[in-house]
Every structure is written in C-alpha cells, then in structure tokens.
PDB file of C-alpha atoms in Angstrom:
ATOM      1  CA  UNK A 138      65.564  74.438  78.488  1.00 45.00           C
ATOM      2  CA  UNK A 139      67.101  74.195  81.993  1.00 56.00           C
ATOM      3  CA  UNK A 140      69.355  77.241  82.997  1.00 67.00           C
ATOM      4  CA  UNK A 141      73.085  76.360  83.871  1.00 74.00           C
ATOM      5  CA  UNK A 142      74.108  77.301  87.419  1.00 87.00           C
ATOM      6  CA  UNK A 143      77.064  79.676  87.854  1.00 87.00           C
ATOM      7  CA  UNK A 144      79.173  76.640  88.863  1.00 91.00           C
ATOM      8  CA  UNK A 145      78.303  74.681  85.654  1.00 91.00           C
ATOM      9  CA  UNK A 146      78.993  77.707  83.627  1.00 89.00           C
ATOM     10  CA  UNK A 147      82.554  78.123  85.353  1.00 91.00           C
ATOM     11  CA  UNK A 148      83.395  74.496  84.717  1.00 93.00           C
ATOM     12  CA  UNK A 149      82.455  74.734  81.019  1.00 93.00           C
ATOM     13  CA  UNK A 150      84.823  77.781  80.899  1.00 91.00           C
ATOM     14  CA  UNK A 151      87.579  75.769  82.708  1.00 94.00           C
ATOM     15  CA  UNK A 152      87.421  72.957  80.150  1.00 95.00           C
ATOM     16  CA  UNK A 153      87.293  75.455  77.126  1.00 94.00           C
ATOM     17  CA  UNK A 154      90.370  76.952  78.454  1.00 94.00           C
ATOM     18  CA  UNK A 155      92.086  73.567  78.549  1.00 95.00           C
ATOM     19  CA  UNK A 156      92.171  72.738  82.181  1.00 95.00           C
ATOM     20  CA  UNK A 157      91.176  69.303  83.338  1.00 95.00           C
ATOM     21  CA  UNK A 158      87.975  68.874  85.572  1.00 94.00           C
ATOM     22  CA  UNK A 159      89.030  67.804  89.139  1.00 95.00           C
ATOM     23  CA  UNK A 160      86.839  68.010  92.215  1.00 97.00           C
ATOM     24  CA  UNK A 161      89.181  70.286  93.875  1.00 96.00           C
ATOM     25  CA  UNK A 162      88.881  72.817  91.216  1.00 96.00           C
ATOM     26  CA  UNK A 163      85.135  72.440  91.341  1.00 96.00           C
ATOM     27  CA  UNK A 164      85.233  72.724  95.190  1.00 97.00           C
ATOM     28  CA  UNK A 165      87.358  75.993  94.875  1.00 97.00           C
ATOM     29  CA  UNK A 166      84.970  77.528  92.529  1.00 96.00           C
ATOM     30  CA  UNK A 167      81.845  76.498  94.407  1.00 95.00           C
ATOM     31  CA  UNK A 168      83.543  77.955  97.502  1.00 96.00           C
ATOM     32  CA  UNK A 169      84.158  81.304  95.780  1.00 94.00           C
ATOM     33  CA  UNK A 170      80.665  81.363  94.384  1.00 92.00           C
ATOM     34  CA  UNK A 171      79.034  80.834  97.799  1.00 91.00           C
ATOM     35  CA  UNK A 172      81.228  83.301  99.640  1.00 89.00           C
ATOM     36  CA  UNK A 173      80.324  86.031  97.128  1.00 83.00           C
ATOM     37  CA  UNK A 174      83.029  88.438  98.478  1.00 86.00           C
ATOM     38  CA  UNK A 175      86.831  88.998  98.057  1.00 88.00           C
ATOM     39  CA  UNK A 176      88.707  86.256 100.143  1.00 91.00           C
ATOM     40  CA  UNK A 177      92.544  85.865 100.573  1.00 93.00           C
ATOM     41  CA  UNK A 178      94.206  82.675  99.094  1.00 96.00           C
ATOM     42  CA  UNK A 179      94.737  81.452 102.638  1.00 97.00           C
ATOM     43  CA  UNK A 180      91.180  81.406 103.369  1.00 96.00           C
ATOM     44  CA  UNK A 181      90.561  79.441 100.301  1.00 97.00           C
ATOM     45  CA  UNK A 182      93.467  77.079 101.094  1.00 98.00           C
ATOM     46  CA  UNK A 183      92.199  76.598 104.667  1.00 97.00           C
ATOM     47  CA  UNK A 184      88.776  75.635 103.491  1.00 97.00           C
ATOM     48  CA  UNK A 185      90.157  73.306 100.532  1.00 97.00           C
ATOM     49  CA  UNK A 186      92.631  71.640 102.977  1.00 96.00           C
ATOM     50  CA  UNK A 187      89.801  70.603 105.093  1.00 96.00           C
ATOM     51  CA  UNK A 188      88.182  68.991 102.369  1.00 94.00           C
ATOM     52  CA  UNK A 189      91.388  67.517 100.768  1.00 96.00           C
ATOM     53  CA  UNK A 190      94.032  67.045 103.574  1.00 96.00           C
ATOM     54  CA  UNK A 191      97.510  67.415 102.173  1.00 95.00           C
ATOM     55  CA  UNK A 192      96.626  69.954  99.408  1.00 95.00           C
ATOM     56  CA  UNK A 193      99.442  72.281  98.832  1.00 96.00           C
ATOM     57  CA  UNK A 194      99.145  76.017  99.268  1.00 97.00           C
ATOM     58  CA  UNK A 195     101.032  76.414  95.913  1.00 97.00           C
ATOM     59  CA  UNK A 196      98.504  74.413  94.078  1.00 96.00           C
ATOM     60  CA  UNK A 197      95.550  76.552  95.326  1.00 97.00           C
ATOM     61  CA  UNK A 198      97.326  79.893  94.545  1.00 97.00           C
ATOM     62  CA  UNK A 199      98.274  78.697  91.096  1.00 97.00           C
ATOM     63  CA  UNK A 200      94.701  77.788  90.345  1.00 97.00           C
ATOM     64  CA  UNK A 201      93.444  81.065  91.688  1.00 97.00           C
ATOM     65  CA  UNK A 202      95.974  82.906  89.359  1.00 96.00           C
ATOM     66  CA  UNK A 203      95.024  80.793  86.320  1.00 96.00           C
ATOM     67  CA  UNK A 204      91.527  81.292  86.908  1.00 95.00           C
ATOM     68  CA  UNK A 205      92.148  84.963  87.040  1.00 92.00           C
ATOM     69  CA  UNK A 206      93.805  84.929  83.684  1.00 91.00           C
ATOM     70  CA  UNK A 207      90.769  83.369  81.969  1.00 91.00           C
ATOM     71  CA  UNK A 208      88.374  85.652  83.655  1.00 86.00           C
ATOM     72  CA  UNK A 209      86.642  83.201  85.824  1.00 90.00           C
ATOM     73  CA  UNK A 210      87.984  84.909  89.074  1.00 90.00           C
ATOM     74  CA  UNK A 211      88.647  88.615  89.873  1.00 86.00           C
ATOM     75  CA  UNK A 212      91.532  89.597  92.010  1.00 88.00           C
ATOM     76  CA  UNK A 213      92.439  92.995  93.926  1.00 86.00           C
ATOM     77  CA  UNK A 214      94.957  94.086  96.342  1.00 85.00           C
ATOM     78  CA  UNK A 215      93.057  94.888  99.581  1.00 80.00           C
ATOM     79  CA  UNK A 216      95.116  95.933 102.705  1.00 79.00           C
ATOM     80  CA  UNK A 217      98.249  94.793 101.282  1.00 86.00           C
ATOM     81  CA  UNK A 218      97.141  91.297 100.413  1.00 89.00           C
ATOM     82  CA  UNK A 219      95.813  89.696  97.200  1.00 91.00           C
ATOM     83  CA  UNK A 220      92.311  88.766  97.327  1.00 90.00           C
ATOM     84  CA  UNK A 221      90.118  86.810  95.021  1.00 92.00           C
ATOM     85  CA  UNK A 222      86.398  86.474  94.152  1.00 88.00           C
ATOM     86  CA  UNK A 223      84.284  84.606  91.648  1.00 89.00           C
ATOM     87  CA  UNK A 224      83.588  86.758  88.620  1.00 80.00           C
ATOM     88  CA  UNK A 225      80.248  88.419  89.880  1.00 62.00           C
ATOM     89  CA  UNK A 226      78.967  88.710  86.242  1.00 53.00           C
ATOM     90  CA  UNK A 227      77.409  85.442  85.153  1.00 52.00           C
ATOM     91  CA  UNK A 228      78.637  86.309  81.523  1.00 49.00           C
ATOM     92  CA  UNK A 229      82.051  87.454  82.814  1.00 51.00           C
ATOM     93  CA  UNK A 230      81.484  90.707  81.333  1.00 61.00           C
ATOM     94  CA  UNK A 231      83.582  94.054  82.203  1.00 68.00           C
ATOM     95  CA  UNK A 232      82.261  95.776  85.363  1.00 73.00           C
ATOM     96  CA  UNK A 233      83.723  97.656  88.506  1.00 81.00           C
ATOM     97  CA  UNK A 234      83.200  97.304  92.364  1.00 82.00           C
ATOM     98  CA  UNK A 235      82.695  99.024  95.574  1.00 88.00           C
ATOM     99  CA  UNK A 236      84.702  96.932  98.062  1.00 87.00           C
ATOM    100  CA  UNK A 237      84.283  97.052 101.859  1.00 88.00           C
ATOM    101  CA  UNK A 238      87.618  97.384 103.591  1.00 86.00           C
ATOM    102  CA  UNK A 239      86.204  95.564 106.697  1.00 87.00           C
ATOM    103  CA  UNK A 240      84.364  92.455 105.360  1.00 85.00           C
ATOM    104  CA  UNK A 241      85.338  92.269 101.736  1.00 80.00           C
ATOM    105  CA  UNK A 242      81.686  92.585 100.659  1.00 82.00           C
ATOM    106  CA  UNK A 243      81.373  94.062  97.149  1.00 82.00           C
ATOM    107  CA  UNK A 244      78.798  95.901  95.069  1.00 84.00           C
ATOM    108  CA  UNK A 245      78.719  96.043  91.373  1.00 80.00           C
ATOM    109  CA  UNK A 246      79.218  99.471  89.673  1.00 81.00           C
ATOM    110  CA  UNK A 247      77.293  99.569  86.398  1.00 76.00           C
ATOM    111  CA  UNK A 248      79.173 102.461  84.824  1.00 79.00           C
ATOM    112  CA  UNK A 249      82.689 102.664  83.605  1.00 80.00           C
ATOM    113  CA  UNK A 250      84.677 106.020  83.638  1.00 82.00           C
ATOM    114  CA  UNK A 251      86.895 105.085  80.836  1.00 79.00           C
ATOM    115  CA  UNK A 252      85.306 107.564  78.324  1.00 76.00           C
ATOM    116  CA  UNK A 253      86.246 110.432  80.561  1.00 80.00           C
ATOM    117  CA  UNK A 254      89.864 109.302  80.705  1.00 80.00           C
ATOM    118  CA  UNK A 255      90.044 108.286  77.020  1.00 79.00           C
ATOM    119  CA  UNK A 256      89.100 111.999  76.100  1.00 81.00           C
ATOM    120  CA  UNK A 257      91.964 113.360  78.399  1.00 84.00           C
ATOM    121  CA  UNK A 258      94.551 110.934  76.964  1.00 86.00           C
ATOM    122  CA  UNK A 259      94.103 111.489  73.272  1.00 83.00           C
ATOM    123  CA  UNK A 260      96.932 109.841  71.334  1.00 86.00           C
ATOM    124  CA  UNK A 261      97.573 107.356  74.043  1.00 86.00           C
ATOM    125  CA  UNK A 262      96.768 103.565  73.776  1.00 85.00           C
ATOM    126  CA  UNK A 263      95.245 102.431  76.908  1.00 81.00           C
ATOM    127  CA  UNK A 264      95.940  98.522  77.241  1.00 80.00           C
ATOM    128  CA  UNK A 265      93.566  97.987  80.420  1.00 76.00           C
ATOM    129  CA  UNK A 266      92.366  99.434  83.466  1.00 76.00           C
ATOM    130  CA  UNK A 267      90.906  98.801  87.013  1.00 76.00           C
ATOM    131  CA  UNK A 268      88.427 100.886  88.831  1.00 81.00           C
ATOM    132  CA  UNK A 269      87.502 100.136  92.386  1.00 83.00           C
ATOM    133  CA  UNK A 270      86.111 102.152  95.186  1.00 88.00           C
ATOM    134  CA  UNK A 271      86.872 101.297  98.860  1.00 88.00           C
ATOM    135  CA  UNK A 272      85.124 102.020 102.092  1.00 91.00           C
ATOM    136  CA  UNK A 273      82.687 100.496 104.555  1.00 93.00           C
ATOM    137  CA  UNK A 274      79.682  98.885 103.614  1.00 91.00           C
ATOM    138  CA  UNK A 275      76.230  99.548 105.452  1.00 92.00           C
ATOM    139  CA  UNK A 276      76.656  96.621 107.990  1.00 91.00           C
ATOM    140  CA  UNK A 277      80.107  97.439 109.032  1.00 91.00           C
ATOM    141  CA  UNK A 278      79.338 101.221 109.508  1.00 90.00           C
ATOM    142  CA  UNK A 279      76.548 100.006 111.878  1.00 87.00           C
ATOM    143  CA  UNK A 280      79.053  97.949 113.699  1.00 84.00           C
ATOM    144  CA  UNK A 281      81.108 100.954 114.521  1.00 75.00           C
ATOM    145  CA  UNK A 282      78.251 103.073 115.730  1.00 71.00           C
TER     146      UNK A 282
END
C-alpha cells in the first residue's frame, strides 16, 4: 500500500474538519511543509499572493488560525510576532521545540516536562501548556563567528 505524503494527510484532515478543498489551501500547506520552520503570516501571504494575485491578507491569516485550531499548523510568538509552521509530527502528536531566534529553524524535543510541573501543582487542573526553548542554531552561531 502506498504511503500518503504529508500534504495528502493534511488535506484529509482539512476535509475531516469540514473545510472545503481549495488550491489556495493546498498551496498554503505545501509552502509550510517545504519551509519546515516558523514563518510569519506576511511571508505566507507574499508567497501565496505571487501564485494567486489579489488574495487577501485576512484570508491567509484566517486560514492559518483555523488550521492551528485543528492541529495542522503550530503557532508561536517569536520576537513579538506570531509565526506559523506545519505540524512537524506526521501524526500531529504532542511535542515541543527548540526554535532558532535568527532563522526560525526548529528542532523537535522528545520529552515533555509536564510530569515535573504536575507534581508541584497538586490540586490544580492544568488545561494546556506550551514549552519552547529559544536560542541560535548551529548555522546561525557559525555566522556570528
């Protein structure tokens, strides 16, 4: 049996969550998959506007937010701006990141510190969390030398 690509899996998830297929949505997801890092909504808009002249920035931003809500895209605030990336887990599973503050490159972190915090917060109900480490990746450190 053939393996589905990340884009194909993403488009299935889009449909399962009640969104219509459009070439613009496919192109948005494909762009994020290929970039494989956090990018600004403006970067996504600029790319899509080249492909689909006249496309509204609000439409791009709304799609990014909606795809975040269904777990297809991850968001973070980096240097005072919201950034987005395709969920790096093919199964859209829980994970954390190291994020380069210069280029936006990310590395997955394969452990979750929540057990430590849950022990210290007995009696509290934790409704969610986000754990990200920020710094400079190997390539950006070399550029500063």
